[in-house]
C-alpha cells in the first residue's frame, strides 16, 4: 500500500495565458501549473521524488540522503518529503565555508524540516561522481545505508515521474517547454509526450554539458534516446541564480499580466526564452506552446 502522501495526484491545471506578444505571431501560450501539483512539494520536485520515495519505503529505508547547493530547491523538497513521510533526511551541502555561518532561509527551512546538514568542500562535493569517493562521503556524513537520492533528484525513477507530466499534455500542445537544471525533468517529459509533440529545454546554467547528461539519463531509464527534444541554450542570463535587472523586470511584468507567481531562478528564464523565441518567429504561426511552471517563488 502506498503511503497516503504518495498516492497519484490529479493532473496539474492547464490554463491559457492571453498575451499579445505571442498572439501577434500566431502562437498560443498555455501554462501548465505544475507548481500546484502538491501543496508542499511543488512541480518537478514532486514528480521526481515520488517514485524514489516509494522505492525507499518499499526497500524498508528509514533515512534519505541527498546532495545540493546552499539554495537548492531539491534539498528543500527532500527535507519536506522526509517530514511528510516520517523519514530521516541528511543533506550533503556544497561549500564547507558555510558550516560556521548562520543558515540562509533555504537551508534553515531544510533544518526546520528535520534535515541534518553536512557541509563539504567544493572539490569533495564534485568528487562524489566517483562511487568510492561518494561512499566515503556518506560514511563521514553518518549516512551509510540511507537511500541515496542523487543531486537534483535526477535518476531513472525520477524520469518515470516526469514522463507522467508529458502524458498529461497529450493532445493539447505542440511544444512543451521547461527550464533545465540537471535535465532530468526534460528527459522524462520528452519520453512521455506523444509522437508529433516535442519538448524544448531552457538551461539555466551556462556550460553546454546538458545534452550528454540528458542522453545518459535516458539511456539509464529507457536503454536509449526517447522522444523529441532540443535545447535553447542562450537564455541562462550569465549562469545559475543570476537575475539581471532586465530579467527581474520581465518577470515582475509577466507576474502582473498573468497573475502568476514567477519563480526567478528557473521559471523566469523559461518565460523570457519563449517570449524571445516567439518574437524571432522560431515557432510557426498556429503553434501551441506550453510553458511548464515547475515551481513557485
Ligand atoms: C529543480 C528545478 C528545475 C530543474 O529541474 P531539472 O530536472 O534538474 O532539470 C526547474 N524548475 C524549478 C522550479 C526547479 O526547482
PDB file of C-alpha atoms and ligand atoms in Angstrom:
ATOM      1  CA  UNK A   1       0.000   0.000   0.000  1.00  0.00           C
ATOM      2  CA  UNK A   2       1.201   3.442  -0.922  1.00  0.00           C
ATOM      3  CA  UNK A   3       1.746   5.981   1.807  1.00  0.00           C
ATOM      4  CA  UNK A   4      -1.160   8.485   1.511  1.00  0.00           C
ATOM      5  CA  UNK A   5       1.307  11.246   0.595  1.00  0.00           C
ATOM      6  CA  UNK A   6       2.497   9.175  -2.362  1.00  0.00           C
ATOM      7  CA  UNK A   7      -0.799   8.306  -3.986  1.00  0.00           C
ATOM      8  CA  UNK A   8      -1.102   9.571  -7.536  1.00  0.00           C
ATOM      9  CA  UNK A   9      -2.456  13.082  -7.808  1.00  0.00           C
ATOM     10  CA  UNK A  10      -4.841  14.624 -10.323  1.00  0.00           C
ATOM     11  CA  UNK A  11      -3.195  16.313 -13.358  1.00  0.00           C
ATOM     12  CA  UNK A  12      -1.925  19.804 -12.566  1.00  0.00           C
ATOM     13  CA  UNK A  13      -4.040  22.649 -14.038  1.00  0.00           C
ATOM     14  CA  UNK A  14      -3.510  23.786 -17.634  1.00  0.00           C
ATOM     15  CA  UNK A  15      -4.514  27.402 -18.310  1.00  0.00           C
ATOM     16  CA  UNK A  16      -4.323  29.685 -21.311  1.00  0.00           C
ATOM     17  CA  UNK A  17      -2.278  32.894 -20.999  1.00  0.00           C
ATOM     18  CA  UNK A  18      -3.617  35.524 -23.356  1.00  0.00           C
ATOM     19  CA  UNK A  19      -0.576  37.624 -24.216  1.00  0.00           C
ATOM     20  CA  UNK A  20      -0.263  39.889 -27.262  1.00  0.00           C
ATOM     21  CA  UNK A  21       3.480  39.173 -27.564  1.00  0.00           C
ATOM     22  CA  UNK A  22       2.518  35.610 -28.544  1.00  0.00           C
ATOM     23  CA  UNK A  23      -0.825  36.264 -30.247  1.00  0.00           C
ATOM     24  CA  UNK A  24       0.838  38.748 -32.652  1.00  0.00           C
ATOM     25  CA  UNK A  25       2.915  35.829 -34.003  1.00  0.00           C
ATOM     26  CA  UNK A  26       0.046  33.344 -34.163  1.00  0.00           C
ATOM     27  CA  UNK A  27       1.352  31.420 -31.143  1.00  0.00           C
ATOM     28  CA  UNK A  28      -0.944  30.178 -28.384  1.00  0.00           C
ATOM     29  CA  UNK A  29       0.649  30.110 -24.921  1.00  0.00           C
ATOM     30  CA  UNK A  30      -0.531  27.683 -22.239  1.00  0.00           C
ATOM     31  CA  UNK A  31       0.748  27.455 -18.685  1.00  0.00           C
ATOM     32  CA  UNK A  32       0.974  24.021 -17.105  1.00  0.00           C
ATOM     33  CA  UNK A  33       0.666  24.889 -13.423  1.00  0.00           C
ATOM     34  CA  UNK A  34       2.833  22.102 -12.086  1.00  0.00           C
ATOM     35  CA  UNK A  35       3.672  24.386  -9.174  1.00  0.00           C
ATOM     36  CA  UNK A  36       0.194  23.440  -7.905  1.00  0.00           C
ATOM     37  CA  UNK A  37       0.591  19.657  -8.182  1.00  0.00           C
ATOM     38  CA  UNK A  38       1.371  19.193  -4.478  1.00  0.00           C
ATOM     39  CA  UNK A  39       0.908  21.660  -1.614  1.00  0.00           C
ATOM     40  CA  UNK A  40       4.400  21.139  -0.156  1.00  0.00           C
ATOM     41  CA  UNK A  41       6.482  19.574  -2.919  1.00  0.00           C
ATOM     42  CA  UNK A  42       5.976  21.797  -5.931  1.00  0.00           C
ATOM     43  CA  UNK A  43       6.251  20.810  -9.525  1.00  0.00           C
ATOM     44  CA  UNK A  44       9.043  18.733 -10.835  1.00  0.00           C
ATOM     45  CA  UNK A  45      10.421  18.071  -7.353  1.00  0.00           C
ATOM     46  CA  UNK A  46       7.244  16.120  -6.534  1.00  0.00           C
ATOM     47  CA  UNK A  47       7.345  14.373  -9.932  1.00  0.00           C
ATOM     48  CA  UNK A  48      10.947  13.299  -9.401  1.00  0.00           C
ATOM     49  CA  UNK A  49      10.833  12.447  -5.713  1.00  0.00           C
ATOM     50  CA  UNK A  50       7.601  10.456  -5.516  1.00  0.00           C
ATOM     51  CA  UNK A  51       8.876   7.337  -7.347  1.00  0.00           C
ATOM     52  CA  UNK A  52      12.124   7.468  -5.349  1.00  0.00           C
ATOM     53  CA  UNK A  53      10.236   7.766  -2.064  1.00  0.00           C
ATOM     54  CA  UNK A  54       8.083   4.770  -2.989  1.00  0.00           C
ATOM     55  CA  UNK A  55      11.210   2.756  -3.746  1.00  0.00           C
ATOM     56  CA  UNK A  56      12.846   3.824  -0.480  1.00  0.00           C
ATOM     57  CA  UNK A  57       9.813   2.815   1.591  1.00  0.00           C
ATOM     58  CA  UNK A  58       9.400  -0.479  -0.280  1.00  0.00           C
ATOM     59  CA  UNK A  59      13.016  -1.363   0.455  1.00  0.00           C
ATOM     60  CA  UNK A  60      12.464  -0.587   4.140  1.00  0.00           C
ATOM     61  CA  UNK A  61      14.669   2.500   4.385  1.00  0.00           C
ATOM     62  CA  UNK A  62      14.079   4.946   7.217  1.00  0.00           C
ATOM     63  CA  UNK A  63      16.513   7.629   6.006  1.00  0.00           C
ATOM     64  CA  UNK A  64      17.233   9.522   2.798  1.00  0.00           C
ATOM     65  CA  UNK A  65      20.460  11.244   1.866  1.00  0.00           C
ATOM     66  CA  UNK A  66      20.923  13.704  -0.951  1.00  0.00           C
ATOM     67  CA  UNK A  67      23.151  16.495  -2.261  1.00  0.00           C
ATOM     68  CA  UNK A  68      22.737  20.151  -3.168  1.00  0.00           C
ATOM     69  CA  UNK A  69      23.955  23.724  -3.107  1.00  0.00           C
ATOM     70  CA  UNK A  70      23.041  26.305  -0.478  1.00  0.00           C
ATOM     71  CA  UNK A  71      19.907  27.408  -2.373  1.00  0.00           C
ATOM     72  CA  UNK A  72      18.857  24.034  -3.723  1.00  0.00           C
ATOM     73  CA  UNK A  73      15.092  23.594  -4.221  1.00  0.00           C
ATOM     74  CA  UNK A  74      15.813  19.873  -4.353  1.00  0.00           C
ATOM     75  CA  UNK A  75      17.310  19.824  -0.841  1.00  0.00           C
ATOM     76  CA  UNK A  76      14.288  21.725   0.434  1.00  0.00           C
ATOM     77  CA  UNK A  77      11.840  19.360  -1.260  1.00  0.00           C
ATOM     78  CA  UNK A  78      13.684  16.303   0.080  1.00  0.00           C
ATOM     79  CA  UNK A  79      13.604  17.713   3.616  1.00  0.00           C
ATOM     80  CA  UNK A  80       9.862  18.404   3.321  1.00  0.00           C
ATOM     81  CA  UNK A  81       9.252  14.920   1.899  1.00  0.00           C
ATOM     82  CA  UNK A  82      11.131  13.386   4.831  1.00  0.00           C
ATOM     83  CA  UNK A  83       8.969  15.282   7.287  1.00  0.00           C
ATOM     84  CA  UNK A  84       5.746  14.257   5.498  1.00  0.00           C
ATOM     85  CA  UNK A  85       6.722  10.583   5.346  1.00  0.00           C
ATOM     86  CA  UNK A  86       8.446  10.314   8.706  1.00  0.00           C
ATOM     87  CA  UNK A  87      11.831   9.539   7.114  1.00  0.00           C
ATOM     88  CA  UNK A  88      15.116  10.942   8.414  1.00  0.00           C
ATOM     89  CA  UNK A  89      16.959  13.162   5.931  1.00  0.00           C
ATOM     90  CA  UNK A  90      20.606  14.062   5.547  1.00  0.00           C
ATOM     91  CA  UNK A  91      21.661  16.835   3.175  1.00  0.00           C
ATOM     92  CA  UNK A  92      25.242  16.982   1.899  1.00  0.00           C
ATOM     93  CA  UNK A  93      25.745  20.657   1.084  1.00  0.00           C
ATOM     94  CA  UNK A  94      28.318  22.100  -1.327  1.00  0.00           C
ATOM     95  CA  UNK A  95      30.654  24.622   0.353  1.00  0.00           C
ATOM     96  CA  UNK A  96      32.363  23.945   3.689  1.00  0.00           C
ATOM     97  CA  UNK A  97      32.736  27.702   4.217  1.00  0.00           C
ATOM     98  CA  UNK A  98      29.000  27.700   5.018  1.00  0.00           C
ATOM     99  CA  UNK A  99      29.442  25.494   8.064  1.00  0.00           C
ATOM    100  CA  UNK A 100      30.326  28.246  10.515  1.00  0.00           C
ATOM    101  CA  UNK A 101      27.750  30.756   9.277  1.00  0.00           C
ATOM    102  CA  UNK A 102      24.087  31.331  10.052  1.00  0.00           C
ATOM    103  CA  UNK A 103      21.913  29.253   7.705  1.00  0.00           C
ATOM    104  CA  UNK A 104      20.289  31.057   4.784  1.00  0.00           C
ATOM    105  CA  UNK A 105      16.470  30.856   4.506  1.00  0.00           C
ATOM    106  CA  UNK A 106      16.562  27.828   2.245  1.00  0.00           C
ATOM    107  CA  UNK A 107      18.886  25.776   4.486  1.00  0.00           C
ATOM    108  CA  UNK A 108      17.044  26.982   7.598  1.00  0.00           C
ATOM    109  CA  UNK A 109      13.869  25.501   6.137  1.00  0.00           C
ATOM    110  CA  UNK A 110      15.673  22.219   5.492  1.00  0.00           C
ATOM    111  CA  UNK A 111      16.853  22.150   9.109  1.00  0.00           C
ATOM    112  CA  UNK A 112      13.381  23.042  10.405  1.00  0.00           C
ATOM    113  CA  UNK A 113      12.024  20.055   8.470  1.00  0.00           C
ATOM    114  CA  UNK A 114      14.490  17.853  10.335  1.00  0.00           C
ATOM    115  CA  UNK A 115      17.230  17.565   7.721  1.00  0.00           C
ATOM    116  CA  UNK A 116      20.717  17.070   9.139  1.00  0.00           C
ATOM    117  CA  UNK A 117      23.115  19.209   7.121  1.00  0.00           C
ATOM    118  CA  UNK A 118      26.661  18.122   6.356  1.00  0.00           C
ATOM    119  CA  UNK A 119      28.862  20.716   4.647  1.00  0.00           C
ATOM    120  CA  UNK A 120      31.697  19.650   2.359  1.00  0.00           C
ATOM    121  CA  UNK A 121      34.288  21.454   0.248  1.00  0.00           C
ATOM    122  CA  UNK A 122      33.509  22.112  -3.389  1.00  0.00           C
ATOM    123  CA  UNK A 123      36.185  19.672  -4.541  1.00  0.00           C
ATOM    124  CA  UNK A 124      34.932  16.834  -2.362  1.00  0.00           C
ATOM    125  CA  UNK A 125      31.396  17.636  -3.451  1.00  0.00           C
ATOM    126  CA  UNK A 126      32.429  17.330  -7.099  1.00  0.00           C
ATOM    127  CA  UNK A 127      34.333  14.128  -6.400  1.00  0.00           C
ATOM    128  CA  UNK A 128      31.123  12.343  -5.346  1.00  0.00           C
ATOM    129  CA  UNK A 129      30.699  11.354  -9.021  1.00  0.00           C
ATOM    130  CA  UNK A 130      33.223   8.624  -8.199  1.00  0.00           C
ATOM    131  CA  UNK A 131      31.422   5.801  -6.321  1.00  0.00           C
ATOM    132  CA  UNK A 132      34.289   5.239  -3.902  1.00  0.00           C
ATOM    133  CA  UNK A 133      34.568   8.923  -3.029  1.00  0.00           C
ATOM    134  CA  UNK A 134      30.810   9.018  -2.581  1.00  0.00           C
ATOM    135  CA  UNK A 135      30.841   6.037  -0.216  1.00  0.00           C
ATOM    136  CA  UNK A 136      33.481   7.774   1.914  1.00  0.00           C
ATOM    137  CA  UNK A 137      31.468  10.969   1.945  1.00  0.00           C
ATOM    138  CA  UNK A 138      28.301   9.141   3.019  1.00  0.00           C
ATOM    139  CA  UNK A 139      30.206   7.374   5.754  1.00  0.00           C
ATOM    140  CA  UNK A 140      31.632  10.623   7.066  1.00  0.00           C
ATOM    141  CA  UNK A 141      28.146  12.203   6.982  1.00  0.00           C
ATOM    142  CA  UNK A 142      26.718   9.317   9.014  1.00  0.00           C
ATOM    143  CA  UNK A 143      24.566   8.382   6.024  1.00  0.00           C
ATOM    144  CA  UNK A 144      25.801   4.892   5.172  1.00  0.00           C
ATOM    145  CA  UNK A 145      22.858   2.638   4.373  1.00  0.00           C
ATOM    146  CA  UNK A 146      20.459   5.529   3.744  1.00  0.00           C
ATOM    147  CA  UNK A 147      18.523   5.653   0.441  1.00  0.00           C
ATOM    148  CA  UNK A 148      20.586   7.828  -1.903  1.00  0.00           C
ATOM    149  CA  UNK A 149      18.718  10.384  -3.992  1.00  0.00           C
ATOM    150  CA  UNK A 150      21.199  11.860  -6.492  1.00  0.00           C
ATOM    151  CA  UNK A 151      21.893  15.585  -6.808  1.00  0.00           C
ATOM    152  CA  UNK A 152      18.855  17.357  -8.219  1.00  0.00           C
ATOM    153  CA  UNK A 153      16.875  14.150  -7.709  1.00  0.00           C
ATOM    154  CA  UNK A 154      17.534  13.028 -11.299  1.00  0.00           C
ATOM    155  CA  UNK A 155      17.724   9.274 -11.877  1.00  0.00           C
ATOM    156  CA  UNK A 156      15.771   6.670 -13.845  1.00  0.00           C
ATOM    157  CA  UNK A 157      12.900   6.601 -11.328  1.00  0.00           C
ATOM    158  CA  UNK A 158      12.671  10.394 -11.439  1.00  0.00           C
ATOM    159  CA  UNK A 159      12.315  10.253 -15.223  1.00  0.00           C
ATOM    160  CA  UNK A 160       9.323   7.927 -14.872  1.00  0.00           C
ATOM    161  CA  UNK A 161       7.584  10.545 -12.691  1.00  0.00           C
ATOM    162  CA  UNK A 162       8.340  13.301 -15.214  1.00  0.00           C
ATOM    163  CA  UNK A 163       7.076  11.148 -18.109  1.00  0.00           C
ATOM    164  CA  UNK A 164       3.680  11.314 -16.403  1.00  0.00           C
ATOM    165  CA  UNK A 165       3.840  15.109 -16.847  1.00  0.00           C
ATOM    166  CA  UNK A 166       4.334  14.517 -20.593  1.00  0.00           C
ATOM    167  CA  UNK A 167       1.353  12.173 -20.728  1.00  0.00           C
ATOM    168  CA  UNK A 168      -0.832  14.844 -19.114  1.00  0.00           C
ATOM    169  CA  UNK A 169      -0.093  17.022 -22.171  1.00  0.00           C
ATOM    170  CA  UNK A 170      -1.181  14.551 -24.865  1.00  0.00           C
ATOM    171  CA  UNK A 171      -3.419  16.179 -27.452  1.00  0.00           C
ATOM    172  CA  UNK A 172      -3.181  19.709 -26.065  1.00  0.00           C
ATOM    173  CA  UNK A 173       0.134  21.177 -27.232  1.00  0.00           C
ATOM    174  CA  UNK A 174       2.749  21.073 -29.976  1.00  0.00           C
ATOM    175  CA  UNK A 175       5.680  22.151 -27.809  1.00  0.00           C
ATOM    176  CA  UNK A 176       6.188  21.513 -24.075  1.00  0.00           C
ATOM    177  CA  UNK A 177       8.889  23.809 -22.718  1.00  0.00           C
ATOM    178  CA  UNK A 178      10.697  23.520 -19.403  1.00  0.00           C
ATOM    179  CA  UNK A 179      13.639  25.151 -17.629  1.00  0.00           C
ATOM    180  CA  UNK A 180      16.552  22.773 -17.016  1.00  0.00           C
ATOM    181  CA  UNK A 181      18.992  22.348 -14.183  1.00  0.00           C
ATOM    182  CA  UNK A 182      20.164  18.726 -14.298  1.00  0.00           C
ATOM    183  CA  UNK A 183      17.917  17.993 -17.304  1.00  0.00           C
ATOM    184  CA  UNK A 184      16.072  15.155 -15.562  1.00  0.00           C
ATOM    185  CA  UNK A 185      12.664  16.783 -15.962  1.00  0.00           C
ATOM    186  CA  UNK A 186      13.192  17.382 -19.700  1.00  0.00           C
ATOM    187  CA  UNK A 187      14.499  13.829 -20.203  1.00  0.00           C
ATOM    188  CA  UNK A 188      11.356  12.288 -18.651  1.00  0.00           C
ATOM    189  CA  UNK A 189       8.943  14.830 -20.132  1.00  0.00           C
ATOM    190  CA  UNK A 190      10.182  14.139 -23.691  1.00  0.00           C
ATOM    191  CA  UNK A 191       9.730  10.410 -23.157  1.00  0.00           C
ATOM    192  CA  UNK A 192       6.126  10.915 -22.018  1.00  0.00           C
ATOM    193  CA  UNK A 193       4.950  13.112 -24.901  1.00  0.00           C
ATOM    194  CA  UNK A 194       3.049  11.655 -27.871  1.00  0.00           C
ATOM    195  CA  UNK A 195       4.550  11.334 -31.383  1.00  0.00           C
ATOM    196  CA  UNK A 196       4.428  14.745 -33.103  1.00  0.00           C
ATOM    197  CA  UNK A 197       4.848  16.653 -29.851  1.00  0.00           C
ATOM    198  CA  UNK A 198       8.251  17.988 -28.853  1.00  0.00           C
ATOM    199  CA  UNK A 199       9.991  19.056 -25.670  1.00  0.00           C
ATOM    200  CA  UNK A 200      12.094  22.211 -25.511  1.00  0.00           C
ATOM    201  CA  UNK A 201      14.544  22.777 -22.661  1.00  0.00           C
ATOM    202  CA  UNK A 202      15.948  26.084 -21.466  1.00  0.00           C
ATOM    203  CA  UNK A 203      19.144  25.527 -19.438  1.00  0.00           C
ATOM    204  CA  UNK A 204      19.586  27.985 -16.546  1.00  0.00           C
ATOM    205  CA  UNK A 205      23.272  27.100 -16.154  1.00  0.00           C
ATOM    206  CA  UNK A 206      25.951  28.026 -18.644  1.00  0.00           C
ATOM    207  CA  UNK A 207      28.328  25.369 -19.894  1.00  0.00           C
ATOM    208  CA  UNK A 208      26.727  23.207 -22.561  1.00  0.00           C
ATOM    209  CA  UNK A 209      27.047  19.942 -20.594  1.00  0.00           C
ATOM    210  CA  UNK A 210      23.329  19.140 -20.708  1.00  0.00           C
ATOM    211  CA  UNK A 211      22.848  17.205 -23.971  1.00  0.00           C
ATOM    212  CA  UNK A 212      25.251  14.475 -22.822  1.00  0.00           C
ATOM    213  CA  UNK A 213      23.646  14.440 -19.380  1.00  0.00           C
ATOM    214  CA  UNK A 214      20.139  14.044 -20.848  1.00  0.00           C
ATOM    215  CA  UNK A 215      21.249  11.275 -23.202  1.00  0.00           C
ATOM    216  CA  UNK A 216      22.864   9.442 -20.311  1.00  0.00           C
ATOM    217  CA  UNK A 217      19.756   9.762 -18.088  1.00  0.00           C
ATOM    218  CA  UNK A 218      17.554   8.459 -20.924  1.00  0.00           C
ATOM    219  CA  UNK A 219      19.944   5.581 -21.584  1.00  0.00           C
ATOM    220  CA  UNK A 220      19.772   4.650 -17.882  1.00  0.00           C
ATOM    221  CA  UNK A 221      15.961   4.845 -17.811  1.00  0.00           C
ATOM    222  CA  UNK A 222      14.964   3.612 -21.279  1.00  0.00           C
ATOM    223  CA  UNK A 223      18.056   1.970 -22.738  1.00  0.00           C
ATOM    224  CA  UNK A 224      18.402   4.718 -25.369  1.00  0.00           C
ATOM    225  CA  UNK A 225      17.003   8.013 -26.709  1.00  0.00           C
ATOM    226  CA  UNK A 226      13.316   8.713 -26.014  1.00  0.00           C
ATOM    227  CA  UNK A 227      11.049  11.340 -27.535  1.00  0.00           C
ATOM    228  CA  UNK A 228      11.810  14.502 -29.469  1.00  0.00           C
ATOM    229  CA  UNK A 229      13.712  17.144 -27.501  1.00  0.00           C
ATOM    230  CA  UNK A 230      16.062  20.055 -28.092  1.00  0.00           C
ATOM    231  CA  UNK A 231      17.610  22.867 -26.063  1.00  0.00           C
ATOM    232  CA  UNK A 232      17.552  26.651 -26.395  1.00  0.00           C
ATOM    233  CA  UNK A 233      20.941  27.375 -24.837  1.00  0.00           C
ATOM    234  CA  UNK A 234      21.233  31.159 -24.984  1.00  0.00           C
ATOM    235  CA  UNK A 235      18.945  32.116 -22.130  1.00  0.00           C
ATOM    236  CA  UNK A 236      20.917  31.421 -18.944  1.00  0.00           C
ATOM    237  CA  UNK A 237      21.486  35.169 -18.303  1.00  0.00           C
ATOM    238  CA  UNK A 238      25.026  34.661 -17.066  1.00  0.00           C
ATOM    239  CA  UNK A 239      24.548  31.453 -15.095  1.00  0.00           C
ATOM    240  CA  UNK A 240      22.815  29.797 -12.193  1.00  0.00           C
ATOM    241  CA  UNK A 241      20.829  32.128  -9.922  1.00  0.00           C
ATOM    242  CA  UNK A 242      21.897  35.203 -11.925  1.00  0.00           C
ATOM    243  CA  UNK A 243      18.906  37.502 -12.277  1.00  0.00           C
ATOM    244  CA  UNK A 244      19.959  40.651 -14.162  1.00  0.00           C
ATOM    245  CA  UNK A 245      17.709  43.712 -13.839  1.00  0.00           C
ATOM    246  CA  UNK A 246      16.111  43.172 -17.264  1.00  0.00           C
ATOM    247  CA  UNK A 247      15.090  39.619 -16.315  1.00  0.00           C
ATOM    248  CA  UNK A 248      13.787  40.814 -12.958  1.00  0.00           C
ATOM    249  CA  UNK A 249      11.547  43.440 -14.573  1.00  0.00           C
ATOM    250  CA  UNK A 250      10.401  40.976 -17.252  1.00  0.00           C
ATOM    251  CA  UNK A 251       9.404  38.523 -14.501  1.00  0.00           C
ATOM    252  CA  UNK A 252       7.600  41.168 -12.437  1.00  0.00           C
ATOM    253  CA  UNK A 253       5.709  42.316 -15.542  1.00  0.00           C
ATOM    254  CA  UNK A 254       4.765  38.733 -16.516  1.00  0.00           C
ATOM    255  CA  UNK A 255       3.551  38.101 -12.964  1.00  0.00           C
ATOM    256  CA  UNK A 256       1.288  41.143 -13.011  1.00  0.00           C
ATOM    257  CA  UNK A 257      -0.043  40.470 -16.530  1.00  0.00           C
ATOM    258  CA  UNK A 258      -0.965  36.886 -15.792  1.00  0.00           C
ATOM    259  CA  UNK A 259      -1.401  36.696 -12.025  1.00  0.00           C
ATOM    260  CA  UNK A 260       1.331  34.063 -11.909  1.00  0.00           C
ATOM    261  CA  UNK A 261       3.891  33.949  -9.092  1.00  0.00           C
ATOM    262  CA  UNK A 262       7.079  33.775 -11.200  1.00  0.00           C
ATOM    263  CA  UNK A 263       9.945  31.825  -9.641  1.00  0.00           C
ATOM    264  CA  UNK A 264      13.121  33.659 -10.700  1.00  0.00           C
ATOM    265  CA  UNK A 265      15.906  31.042 -10.935  1.00  0.00           C
ATOM    266  CA  UNK A 266      14.182  28.737 -13.427  1.00  0.00           C
ATOM    267  CA  UNK A 267      10.703  29.820 -14.487  1.00  0.00           C
ATOM    268  CA  UNK A 268      11.573  33.458 -15.316  1.00  0.00           C
ATOM    269  CA  UNK A 269      14.307  32.278 -17.728  1.00  0.00           C
ATOM    270  CA  UNK A 270      11.882  29.861 -19.390  1.00  0.00           C
ATOM    271  CA  UNK A 271       9.221  32.539 -19.930  1.00  0.00           C
ATOM    272  CA  UNK A 272      11.814  35.030 -21.199  1.00  0.00           C
ATOM    273  CA  UNK A 273      13.142  32.441 -23.653  1.00  0.00           C
ATOM    274  CA  UNK A 274       9.666  31.615 -25.007  1.00  0.00           C
ATOM    275  CA  UNK A 275       8.862  35.308 -25.422  1.00  0.00           C
ATOM    276  CA  UNK A 276      12.150  35.943 -27.281  1.00  0.00           C
ATOM    277  CA  UNK A 277      11.842  32.834 -29.475  1.00  0.00           C
ATOM    278  CA  UNK A 278       8.280  33.803 -30.399  1.00  0.00           C
ATOM    279  CA  UNK A 279       9.417  37.344 -31.267  1.00  0.00           C
ATOM    280  CA  UNK A 280      12.050  35.905 -33.602  1.00  0.00           C
ATOM    281  CA  UNK A 281       9.447  33.634 -35.272  1.00  0.00           C
ATOM    282  CA  UNK A 282      11.051  30.422 -34.028  1.00  0.00           C
ATOM    283  CA  UNK A 283       7.540  28.902 -33.789  1.00  0.00           C
ATOM    284  CA  UNK A 284       5.415  28.732 -36.967  1.00  0.00           C
ATOM    285  CA  UNK A 285       2.020  30.505 -36.722  1.00  0.00           C
ATOM    286  CA  UNK A 286      -0.589  28.117 -35.365  1.00  0.00           C
ATOM    287  CA  UNK A 287       1.819  26.558 -32.842  1.00  0.00           C
ATOM    288  CA  UNK A 288       0.618  25.904 -29.310  1.00  0.00           C
ATOM    289  CA  UNK A 289       3.429  26.232 -26.779  1.00  0.00           C
ATOM    290  CA  UNK A 290       3.045  25.099 -23.186  1.00  0.00           C
ATOM    291  CA  UNK A 291       5.317  26.591 -20.540  1.00  0.00           C
ATOM    292  CA  UNK A 292       5.736  24.187 -17.656  1.00  0.00           C
ATOM    293  CA  UNK A 293       5.639  26.139 -14.425  1.00  0.00           C
ATOM    294  CA  UNK A 294       7.918  23.909 -12.382  1.00  0.00           C
ATOM    295  CA  UNK A 295       7.921  25.853  -9.131  1.00  0.00           C
ATOM    296  CA  UNK A 296       6.919  28.947  -7.236  1.00  0.00           C
ATOM    297  CA  UNK A 297       8.918  31.719  -5.590  1.00  0.00           C
TER     298      UNK A 297
HETATM  299  C1  LIG B   1      14.901  21.907  -9.803  1.00  0.00           C
HETATM  300  C2  LIG B   1      14.091  22.801 -10.670  1.00  0.00           C
HETATM  301  C3  LIG B   1      14.171  22.741 -12.088  1.00  0.00           C
HETATM  302  C4  LIG B   1      15.197  21.896 -12.825  1.00  0.00           C
HETATM  303  O1  LIG B   1      14.867  20.561 -12.939  1.00  0.00           O
HETATM  304  P1  LIG B   1      15.909  19.511 -13.559  1.00  0.00           P
HETATM  305  O2  LIG B   1      15.159  18.253 -13.602  1.00  0.00           O
HETATM  306  O3  LIG B   1      17.066  19.459 -12.602  1.00  0.00           O
HETATM  307  O4  LIG B   1      16.349  19.995 -14.880  1.00  0.00           O
HETATM  308  C5  LIG B   1      13.317  23.548 -12.819  1.00  0.00           C
HETATM  309  N1  LIG B   1      12.456  24.397 -12.206  1.00  0.00           N
HETATM  310  C6  LIG B   1      12.370  24.510 -10.865  1.00  0.00           C
HETATM  311  C7  LIG B   1      11.427  25.488 -10.273  1.00  0.00           C
HETATM  312  C8  LIG B   1      13.187  23.713 -10.051  1.00  0.00           C
HETATM  313  O5  LIG B   1      13.108  23.839  -8.720  1.00  0.00           O
END
